[in-house]
Amino acid sequence: MTAEVEAFSRGRVLVVAFEGWNDAGDAATGTVRLLKEQLQLVPLASVDPEDYYDYQFTRPTIAAGDDGRRTIQWPGTTLYGPAVESDGQGSVYLLLGIEPSRSWKSFTAEILDAALTADVSAVVFLGAMLADVPHTRPISIFTTSENPDVRRAFAVERSSYEGPVGILSVIADAAEVLGMPTISVWASVPHYVHNAPSPKAVLALVDRLEEIIDVVIDRGELLSEAAEWEQGIDVLAEEDDEMATYIQQLEQARDTVESPDASGDAIAEEFERYLRRRGDKPDGKSGDEPWGKA
């Protein structure tokens, strides 16, 4: 076992997800929240929301507790860790929050300082993007790393994306500078159902996460929720001929790309046809990490 694999499988691994631009279908934060429900974790550190959030953009909310008392919940980001460390076994830490509105460099420094204090050995970033993919096929998962040792150890690629980034990329870059190996795992969520949470994407991220770190995640009702999500979209498509036709086109494109007989030229040609239908140029990209791998 290489040192990189051991850092993820037996070390203290931080799993990160943020609400916002990086979280289509609530898939990334949904995965971390599922972990938080199942693991015995306690808050270790939180950022001061006054420093990083614009309340007119990310407003605080008010809700009633079990005692009926209404309290204001402020946007923020919290690091969670085990209440009791396990000797000789890997530990999972979680970072869950809302993408900050400002001062990203200071925010990143504060987050990584807390991670170093907890002696985190590796970081997994979870994200989800809206993409031209059909809901009827398995959710596409893209795993990348900027760390050459991690890429060799896990047989993953380096992202080829160039363009605007989210807070995940900023923290990942800074973590690598500090010598903390990172992996980014992104799910593709059908853009035509962008307003609804996607349990199918959560399930796909959970499956991939278990392959990377030493954790067993109880799927619970997630399997049935994913099936109901897919069936619900099927019903909508049955009532909308234009939507049904579009989904069929997405299915054909997906099957062409995944066909064992598909040549590189055929895949490129099909991809260019899709981009023309969208009104994009063949080299157009529209996201954070793995957009170029559509």
mmCIF file with all atom_site columns, C-alpha atoms in Angstrom, residues 94-262:
data_model
loop_
_atom_site.group_PDB
_atom_site.id
_atom_site.type_symbol
_atom_site.label_atom_id
_atom_site.label_alt_id
_atom_site.label_comp_id
_atom_site.label_asym_id
_atom_site.label_entity_id
_atom_site.label_seq_id
_atom_site.pdbx_PDB_ins_code
_atom_site.Cartn_x
_atom_site.Cartn_y
_atom_site.Cartn_z
_atom_site.occupancy
_atom_site.B_iso_or_equiv
_atom_site.pdbx_formal_charge
_atom_site.auth_seq_id
_atom_site.auth_comp_id
_atom_site.auth_asym_id
_atom_site.auth_atom_id
_atom_site.pdbx_PDB_model_num
ATOM 1   C CA . LEU A 1 94  ? -16.354 16.542 7.744   1.00 0.00 ? 94  LEU A CA 1
ATOM 2   C CA . LEU A 1 95  ? -16.406 20.128 6.563   1.00 0.00 ? 95  LEU A CA 1
ATOM 3   C CA . LEU A 1 96  ? -19.909 21.335 5.753   1.00 0.00 ? 96  LEU A CA 1
ATOM 4   C CA . GLY A 1 97  ? -21.003 24.852 4.976   1.00 0.00 ? 97  GLY A CA 1
ATOM 5   C CA . ILE A 1 98  ? -22.068 27.491 2.499   1.00 0.00 ? 98  ILE A CA 1
ATOM 6   C CA . GLU A 1 99  ? -19.686 28.874 -0.078  1.00 0.00 ? 99  GLU A CA 1
ATOM 7   C CA . PRO A 1 100 ? -18.409 32.188 1.333   1.00 0.00 ? 100 PRO A CA 1
ATOM 8   C CA . SER A 1 101 ? -19.247 35.521 -0.280  1.00 0.00 ? 101 SER A CA 1
ATOM 9   C CA . ARG A 1 102 ? -15.881 37.203 0.290   1.00 0.00 ? 102 ARG A CA 1
ATOM 10  C CA . SER A 1 103 ? -12.332 36.913 1.668   1.00 0.00 ? 103 SER A CA 1
ATOM 11  C CA . TRP A 1 104 ? -11.728 33.490 0.156   1.00 0.00 ? 104 TRP A CA 1
ATOM 12  C CA . LYS A 1 105 ? -8.000  33.534 0.918   1.00 0.00 ? 105 LYS A CA 1
ATOM 13  C CA . SER A 1 106 ? -8.558  34.221 4.609   1.00 0.00 ? 106 SER A CA 1
ATOM 14  C CA . PHE A 1 107 ? -11.400 31.698 4.702   1.00 0.00 ? 107 PHE A CA 1
ATOM 15  C CA . THR A 1 108 ? -9.169  29.029 3.145   1.00 0.00 ? 108 THR A CA 1
ATOM 16  C CA . ALA A 1 109 ? -6.337  29.756 5.566   1.00 0.00 ? 109 ALA A CA 1
ATOM 17  C CA . GLU A 1 110 ? -8.697  29.452 8.544   1.00 0.00 ? 110 GLU A CA 1
ATOM 18  C CA . ILE A 1 111 ? -10.184 26.185 7.291   1.00 0.00 ? 111 ILE A CA 1
ATOM 19  C CA . LEU A 1 112 ? -6.807  24.585 6.627   1.00 0.00 ? 112 LEU A CA 1
ATOM 20  C CA . ASP A 1 113 ? -5.453  25.769 9.957   1.00 0.00 ? 113 ASP A CA 1
ATOM 21  C CA . ALA A 1 114 ? -8.308  23.927 11.652  1.00 0.00 ? 114 ALA A CA 1
ATOM 22  C CA . ALA A 1 115 ? -7.616  20.838 9.510   1.00 0.00 ? 115 ALA A CA 1
ATOM 23  C CA . LEU A 1 116 ? -3.924  20.901 10.435  1.00 0.00 ? 116 LEU A CA 1
ATOM 24  C CA . THR A 1 117 ? -4.821  21.284 14.104  1.00 0.00 ? 117 THR A CA 1
ATOM 25  C CA . ALA A 1 118 ? -6.929  18.116 13.762  1.00 0.00 ? 118 ALA A CA 1
ATOM 26  C CA . ASP A 1 119 ? -3.941  16.413 12.075  1.00 0.00 ? 119 ASP A CA 1
ATOM 27  C CA . VAL A 1 120 ? -5.901  15.697 8.888   1.00 0.00 ? 120 VAL A CA 1
ATOM 28  C CA . SER A 1 121 ? -3.812  13.582 6.496   1.00 0.00 ? 121 SER A CA 1
ATOM 29  C CA . ALA A 1 122 ? -5.840  13.870 3.258   1.00 0.00 ? 122 ALA A CA 1
ATOM 30  C CA . VAL A 1 123 ? -8.869  15.676 1.829   1.00 0.00 ? 123 VAL A CA 1
ATOM 31  C CA . VAL A 1 124 ? -11.727 14.528 -0.408  1.00 0.00 ? 124 VAL A CA 1
ATOM 32  C CA . PHE A 1 125 ? -13.724 17.304 -2.074  1.00 0.00 ? 125 PHE A CA 1
ATOM 33  C CA . LEU A 1 126 ? -17.270 16.485 -3.175  1.00 0.00 ? 126 LEU A CA 1
ATOM 34  C CA . GLY A 1 127 ? -19.036 18.483 -5.854  1.00 0.00 ? 127 GLY A CA 1
ATOM 35  C CA . ALA A 1 128 ? -21.937 18.208 -8.278  1.00 0.00 ? 128 ALA A CA 1
ATOM 36  C CA . MET A 1 129 ? -22.503 19.956 -11.588 1.00 0.00 ? 129 MET A CA 1
ATOM 37  C CA . LEU A 1 130 ? -25.449 20.430 -13.925 1.00 0.00 ? 130 LEU A CA 1
ATOM 38  C CA . ALA A 1 131 ? -24.756 18.641 -17.188 1.00 0.00 ? 131 ALA A CA 1
ATOM 39  C CA . ASP A 1 132 ? -26.348 17.332 -20.375 1.00 0.00 ? 132 ASP A CA 1
ATOM 40  C CA . VAL A 1 133 ? -26.902 13.828 -19.008 1.00 0.00 ? 133 VAL A CA 1
ATOM 41  C CA . PRO A 1 134 ? -30.029 11.628 -18.916 1.00 0.00 ? 134 PRO A CA 1
ATOM 42  C CA . HIS A 1 135 ? -31.603 10.762 -15.574 1.00 0.00 ? 135 HIS A CA 1
ATOM 43  C CA . THR A 1 136 ? -32.247 7.226  -16.824 1.00 0.00 ? 136 THR A CA 1
ATOM 44  C CA . ARG A 1 137 ? -28.586 6.238  -16.931 1.00 0.00 ? 137 ARG A CA 1
ATOM 45  C CA . PRO A 1 138 ? -26.100 5.782  -14.058 1.00 0.00 ? 138 PRO A CA 1
ATOM 46  C CA . ILE A 1 139 ? -24.858 9.098  -12.681 1.00 0.00 ? 139 ILE A CA 1
ATOM 47  C CA . SER A 1 140 ? -21.464 9.962  -14.153 1.00 0.00 ? 140 SER A CA 1
ATOM 48  C CA . ILE A 1 141 ? -18.759 10.404 -11.519 1.00 0.00 ? 141 ILE A CA 1
ATOM 49  C CA . PHE A 1 142 ? -15.487 12.194 -12.300 1.00 0.00 ? 142 PHE A CA 1
ATOM 50  C CA . THR A 1 143 ? -12.550 11.712 -9.949  1.00 0.00 ? 143 THR A CA 1
ATOM 51  C CA . THR A 1 144 ? -9.482  13.903 -10.368 1.00 0.00 ? 144 THR A CA 1
ATOM 52  C CA . SER A 1 145 ? -6.425  15.023 -8.452  1.00 0.00 ? 145 SER A CA 1
ATOM 53  C CA . GLU A 1 146 ? -3.694  17.601 -8.907  1.00 0.00 ? 146 GLU A CA 1
ATOM 54  C CA . ASN A 1 147 ? -1.334  15.387 -6.916  1.00 0.00 ? 147 ASN A CA 1
ATOM 55  C CA . PRO A 1 148 ? 0.757   13.120 -9.201  1.00 0.00 ? 148 PRO A CA 1
ATOM 56  C CA . ASP A 1 149 ? 1.297   10.510 -6.479  1.00 0.00 ? 149 ASP A CA 1
ATOM 57  C CA . VAL A 1 150 ? -2.437  10.336 -5.799  1.00 0.00 ? 150 VAL A CA 1
ATOM 58  C CA . ARG A 1 151 ? -3.177  10.007 -9.520  1.00 0.00 ? 151 ARG A CA 1
ATOM 59  C CA . ARG A 1 152 ? -0.814  7.035  -9.784  1.00 0.00 ? 152 ARG A CA 1
ATOM 60  C CA . ALA A 1 153 ? -2.092  5.417  -6.599  1.00 0.00 ? 153 ALA A CA 1
ATOM 61  C CA . PHE A 1 154 ? -5.783  5.665  -7.503  1.00 0.00 ? 154 PHE A CA 1
ATOM 62  C CA . ALA A 1 155 ? -5.475  5.578  -11.301 1.00 0.00 ? 155 ALA A CA 1
ATOM 63  C CA . VAL A 1 156 ? -7.327  8.877  -11.703 1.00 0.00 ? 156 VAL A CA 1
ATOM 64  C CA . GLU A 1 157 ? -6.709  11.780 -14.049 1.00 0.00 ? 157 GLU A CA 1
ATOM 65  C CA . ARG A 1 158 ? -5.758  15.389 -13.676 1.00 0.00 ? 158 ARG A CA 1
ATOM 66  C CA . SER A 1 159 ? -8.523  17.862 -14.450 1.00 0.00 ? 159 SER A CA 1
ATOM 67  C CA . SER A 1 160 ? -8.114  19.649 -17.778 1.00 0.00 ? 160 SER A CA 1
ATOM 68  C CA . TYR A 1 161 ? -10.618 22.389 -16.915 1.00 0.00 ? 161 TYR A CA 1
ATOM 69  C CA . GLU A 1 162 ? -9.597  26.030 -17.267 1.00 0.00 ? 162 GLU A CA 1
ATOM 70  C CA . GLY A 1 163 ? -11.917 28.843 -16.211 1.00 0.00 ? 163 GLY A CA 1
ATOM 71  C CA . PRO A 1 164 ? -13.841 30.189 -13.196 1.00 0.00 ? 164 PRO A CA 1
ATOM 72  C CA . VAL A 1 165 ? -13.657 28.056 -10.055 1.00 0.00 ? 165 VAL A CA 1
ATOM 73  C CA . GLY A 1 166 ? -15.495 27.628 -6.777  1.00 0.00 ? 166 GLY A CA 1
ATOM 74  C CA . ILE A 1 167 ? -14.239 27.509 -3.215  1.00 0.00 ? 167 ILE A CA 1
ATOM 75  C CA . LEU A 1 168 ? -13.464 23.789 -3.527  1.00 0.00 ? 168 LEU A CA 1
ATOM 76  C CA . SER A 1 169 ? -10.720 24.472 -6.048  1.00 0.00 ? 169 SER A CA 1
ATOM 77  C CA . VAL A 1 170 ? -9.250  27.262 -3.921  1.00 0.00 ? 170 VAL A CA 1
ATOM 78  C CA . ILE A 1 171 ? -9.034  25.095 -0.798  1.00 0.00 ? 171 ILE A CA 1
ATOM 79  C CA . ALA A 1 172 ? -7.704  22.122 -2.789  1.00 0.00 ? 172 ALA A CA 1
ATOM 80  C CA . ASP A 1 173 ? -4.925  24.218 -4.288  1.00 0.00 ? 173 ASP A CA 1
ATOM 81  C CA . ALA A 1 174 ? -3.889  25.567 -0.898  1.00 0.00 ? 174 ALA A CA 1
ATOM 82  C CA . ALA A 1 175 ? -4.027  22.097 0.699   1.00 0.00 ? 175 ALA A CA 1
ATOM 83  C CA . GLU A 1 176 ? -1.674  20.684 -1.923  1.00 0.00 ? 176 GLU A CA 1
ATOM 84  C CA . VAL A 1 177 ? 0.743   23.540 -1.284  1.00 0.00 ? 177 VAL A CA 1
ATOM 85  C CA . LEU A 1 178 ? 0.770   22.492 2.380   1.00 0.00 ? 178 LEU A CA 1
ATOM 86  C CA . GLY A 1 179 ? 1.558   18.905 1.407   1.00 0.00 ? 179 GLY A CA 1
ATOM 87  C CA . MET A 1 180 ? -1.936  17.589 2.084   1.00 0.00 ? 180 MET A CA 1
ATOM 88  C CA . PRO A 1 181 ? -2.967  15.159 -0.738  1.00 0.00 ? 181 PRO A CA 1
ATOM 89  C CA . THR A 1 182 ? -6.415  15.784 -2.230  1.00 0.00 ? 182 THR A CA 1
ATOM 90  C CA . ILE A 1 183 ? -8.974  14.080 -4.456  1.00 0.00 ? 183 ILE A CA 1
ATOM 91  C CA . SER A 1 184 ? -11.988 15.746 -6.068  1.00 0.00 ? 184 SER A CA 1
ATOM 92  C CA . VAL A 1 185 ? -15.122 13.691 -6.783  1.00 0.00 ? 185 VAL A CA 1
ATOM 93  C CA . TRP A 1 186 ? -17.863 15.256 -8.896  1.00 0.00 ? 186 TRP A CA 1
ATOM 94  C CA . ALA A 1 187 ? -21.298 13.976 -9.901  1.00 0.00 ? 187 ALA A CA 1
ATOM 95  C CA . SER A 1 188 ? -23.154 15.025 -13.057 1.00 0.00 ? 188 SER A CA 1
ATOM 96  C CA . VAL A 1 189 ? -26.791 15.999 -12.397 1.00 0.00 ? 189 VAL A CA 1
ATOM 97  C CA . PRO A 1 190 ? -29.328 16.332 -15.249 1.00 0.00 ? 190 PRO A CA 1
ATOM 98  C CA . HIS A 1 191 ? -29.770 20.047 -15.816 1.00 0.00 ? 191 HIS A CA 1
ATOM 99  C CA . TYR A 1 192 ? -33.460 19.710 -16.716 1.00 0.00 ? 192 TYR A CA 1
ATOM 100 C CA . VAL A 1 193 ? -34.268 18.809 -13.092 1.00 0.00 ? 193 VAL A CA 1
ATOM 101 C CA . HIS A 1 194 ? -31.936 21.337 -11.499 1.00 0.00 ? 194 HIS A CA 1
ATOM 102 C CA . ASN A 1 195 ? -34.476 22.574 -8.939  1.00 0.00 ? 195 ASN A CA 1
ATOM 103 C CA . ALA A 1 196 ? -34.938 19.198 -7.240  1.00 0.00 ? 196 ALA A CA 1
ATOM 104 C CA . PRO A 1 197 ? -32.551 17.409 -4.849  1.00 0.00 ? 197 PRO A CA 1
ATOM 105 C CA . SER A 1 198 ? -31.030 14.339 -6.517  1.00 0.00 ? 198 SER A CA 1
ATOM 106 C CA . PRO A 1 199 ? -30.804 11.268 -4.253  1.00 0.00 ? 199 PRO A CA 1
ATOM 107 C CA . LYS A 1 200 ? -29.496 9.285  -7.232  1.00 0.00 ? 200 LYS A CA 1
ATOM 108 C CA . ALA A 1 201 ? -26.469 11.600 -7.403  1.00 0.00 ? 201 ALA A CA 1
ATOM 109 C CA . VAL A 1 202 ? -25.979 11.283 -3.634  1.00 0.00 ? 202 VAL A CA 1
ATOM 110 C CA . LEU A 1 203 ? -26.002 7.500  -4.020  1.00 0.00 ? 203 LEU A CA 1
ATOM 111 C CA . ALA A 1 204 ? -23.370 7.673  -6.760  1.00 0.00 ? 204 ALA A CA 1
ATOM 112 C CA . LEU A 1 205 ? -21.106 9.894  -4.625  1.00 0.00 ? 205 LEU A CA 1
ATOM 113 C CA . VAL A 1 206 ? -21.545 7.566  -1.648  1.00 0.00 ? 206 VAL A CA 1
ATOM 114 C CA . ASP A 1 207 ? -20.531 4.569  -3.763  1.00 0.00 ? 207 ASP A CA 1
ATOM 115 C CA . ARG A 1 208 ? -17.388 6.332  -5.008  1.00 0.00 ? 208 ARG A CA 1
ATOM 116 C CA . LEU A 1 209 ? -16.485 7.673  -1.567  1.00 0.00 ? 209 LEU A CA 1
ATOM 117 C CA . GLU A 1 210 ? -16.490 4.168  -0.095  1.00 0.00 ? 210 GLU A CA 1
ATOM 118 C CA . GLU A 1 211 ? -13.954 3.150  -2.740  1.00 0.00 ? 211 GLU A CA 1
ATOM 119 C CA . ILE A 1 212 ? -11.557 5.894  -1.649  1.00 0.00 ? 212 ILE A CA 1
ATOM 120 C CA . ILE A 1 213 ? -11.745 6.068  2.147   1.00 0.00 ? 213 ILE A CA 1
ATOM 121 C CA . ASP A 1 214 ? -12.232 3.541  4.933   1.00 0.00 ? 214 ASP A CA 1
ATOM 122 C CA . VAL A 1 215 ? -15.886 4.121  5.687   1.00 0.00 ? 215 VAL A CA 1
ATOM 123 C CA . VAL A 1 216 ? -19.074 2.082  5.412   1.00 0.00 ? 216 VAL A CA 1
ATOM 124 C CA . ILE A 1 217 ? -22.182 4.153  4.704   1.00 0.00 ? 217 ILE A CA 1
ATOM 125 C CA . ASP A 1 218 ? -25.633 2.761  5.343   1.00 0.00 ? 218 ASP A CA 1
ATOM 126 C CA . ARG A 1 219 ? -27.746 3.513  2.287   1.00 0.00 ? 219 ARG A CA 1
ATOM 127 C CA . GLY A 1 220 ? -30.942 3.385  4.365   1.00 0.00 ? 220 GLY A CA 1
ATOM 128 C CA . GLU A 1 221 ? -33.819 4.731  2.275   1.00 0.00 ? 221 GLU A CA 1
ATOM 129 C CA . LEU A 1 222 ? -31.469 6.245  -0.296  1.00 0.00 ? 222 LEU A CA 1
ATOM 130 C CA . LEU A 1 223 ? -31.980 3.417  -2.794  1.00 0.00 ? 223 LEU A CA 1
ATOM 131 C CA . SER A 1 224 ? -35.770 3.771  -2.772  1.00 0.00 ? 224 SER A CA 1
ATOM 132 C CA . GLU A 1 225 ? -35.522 7.580  -2.853  1.00 0.00 ? 225 GLU A CA 1
ATOM 133 C CA . ALA A 1 226 ? -33.258 7.395  -5.912  1.00 0.00 ? 226 ALA A CA 1
ATOM 134 C CA . ALA A 1 227 ? -35.709 5.077  -7.661  1.00 0.00 ? 227 ALA A CA 1
ATOM 135 C CA . GLU A 1 228 ? -38.646 7.364  -6.814  1.00 0.00 ? 228 GLU A CA 1
ATOM 136 C CA . TRP A 1 229 ? -36.679 10.383 -8.097  1.00 0.00 ? 229 TRP A CA 1
ATOM 137 C CA . GLU A 1 230 ? -36.111 8.669  -11.434 1.00 0.00 ? 230 GLU A CA 1
ATOM 138 C CA . GLN A 1 231 ? -39.718 7.491  -11.686 1.00 0.00 ? 231 GLN A CA 1
ATOM 139 C CA . GLY A 1 232 ? -40.989 10.988 -10.918 1.00 0.00 ? 232 GLY A CA 1
ATOM 140 C CA . ILE A 1 233 ? -39.010 12.443 -13.808 1.00 0.00 ? 233 ILE A CA 1
ATOM 141 C CA . ASP A 1 234 ? -40.291 9.646  -16.056 1.00 0.00 ? 234 ASP A CA 1
ATOM 142 C CA . VAL A 1 235 ? -43.848 10.752 -15.269 1.00 0.00 ? 235 VAL A CA 1
ATOM 143 C CA . LEU A 1 236 ? -43.026 14.365 -16.134 1.00 0.00 ? 236 LEU A CA 1
ATOM 144 C CA . ALA A 1 237 ? -41.443 13.281 -19.417 1.00 0.00 ? 237 ALA A CA 1
ATOM 145 C CA . GLU A 1 238 ? -44.508 11.246 -20.344 1.00 0.00 ? 238 GLU A CA 1
ATOM 146 C CA . GLU A 1 239 ? -46.561 14.446 -20.116 1.00 0.00 ? 239 GLU A CA 1
ATOM 147 C CA . ASP A 1 240 ? -44.090 16.556 -22.109 1.00 0.00 ? 240 ASP A CA 1
ATOM 148 C CA . ASP A 1 241 ? -43.222 15.364 -25.619 1.00 0.00 ? 241 ASP A CA 1
ATOM 149 C CA . GLU A 1 242 ? -40.432 17.908 -26.024 1.00 0.00 ? 242 GLU A CA 1
ATOM 150 C CA . MET A 1 243 ? -38.805 16.835 -22.777 1.00 0.00 ? 243 MET A CA 1
ATOM 151 C CA . ALA A 1 244 ? -39.156 13.145 -23.693 1.00 0.00 ? 244 ALA A CA 1
ATOM 152 C CA . THR A 1 245 ? -37.504 13.721 -27.067 1.00 0.00 ? 245 THR A CA 1
ATOM 153 C CA . TYR A 1 246 ? -34.659 15.631 -25.465 1.00 0.00 ? 246 TYR A CA 1
ATOM 154 C CA . ILE A 1 247 ? -34.068 12.859 -22.914 1.00 0.00 ? 247 ILE A CA 1
ATOM 155 C CA . GLN A 1 248 ? -33.970 10.291 -25.737 1.00 0.00 ? 248 GLN A CA 1
ATOM 156 C CA . GLN A 1 249 ? -31.276 12.356 -27.465 1.00 0.00 ? 249 GLN A CA 1
ATOM 157 C CA . LEU A 1 250 ? -29.261 12.456 -24.249 1.00 0.00 ? 250 LEU A CA 1
ATOM 158 C CA . GLU A 1 251 ? -29.626 8.687  -23.881 1.00 0.00 ? 251 GLU A CA 1
ATOM 159 C CA . GLN A 1 252 ? -28.407 8.103  -27.430 1.00 0.00 ? 252 GLN A CA 1
ATOM 160 C CA . ALA A 1 253 ? -25.392 10.325 -26.868 1.00 0.00 ? 253 ALA A CA 1
ATOM 161 C CA . ARG A 1 254 ? -24.540 8.612  -23.570 1.00 0.00 ? 254 ARG A CA 1
ATOM 162 C CA . ASP A 1 255 ? -24.864 5.150  -25.101 1.00 0.00 ? 255 ASP A CA 1
ATOM 163 C CA . THR A 1 256 ? -22.684 6.178  -28.050 1.00 0.00 ? 256 THR A CA 1
ATOM 164 C CA . VAL A 1 257 ? -19.906 7.415  -25.791 1.00 0.00 ? 257 VAL A CA 1
ATOM 165 C CA . GLU A 1 258 ? -20.041 4.321  -23.559 1.00 0.00 ? 258 GLU A CA 1
ATOM 166 C CA . SER A 1 259 ? -20.287 1.786  -26.378 1.00 0.00 ? 259 SER A CA 1
ATOM 167 C CA . PRO A 1 260 ? -17.259 -0.569 -26.436 1.00 0.00 ? 260 PRO A CA 1
ATOM 168 C CA . ASP A 1 261 ? -17.173 -0.114 -30.210 1.00 0.00 ? 261 ASP A CA 1
ATOM 169 C CA . ALA A 1 262 ? -17.133 3.660  -30.056 1.00 0.00 ? 262 ALA A CA 1
#
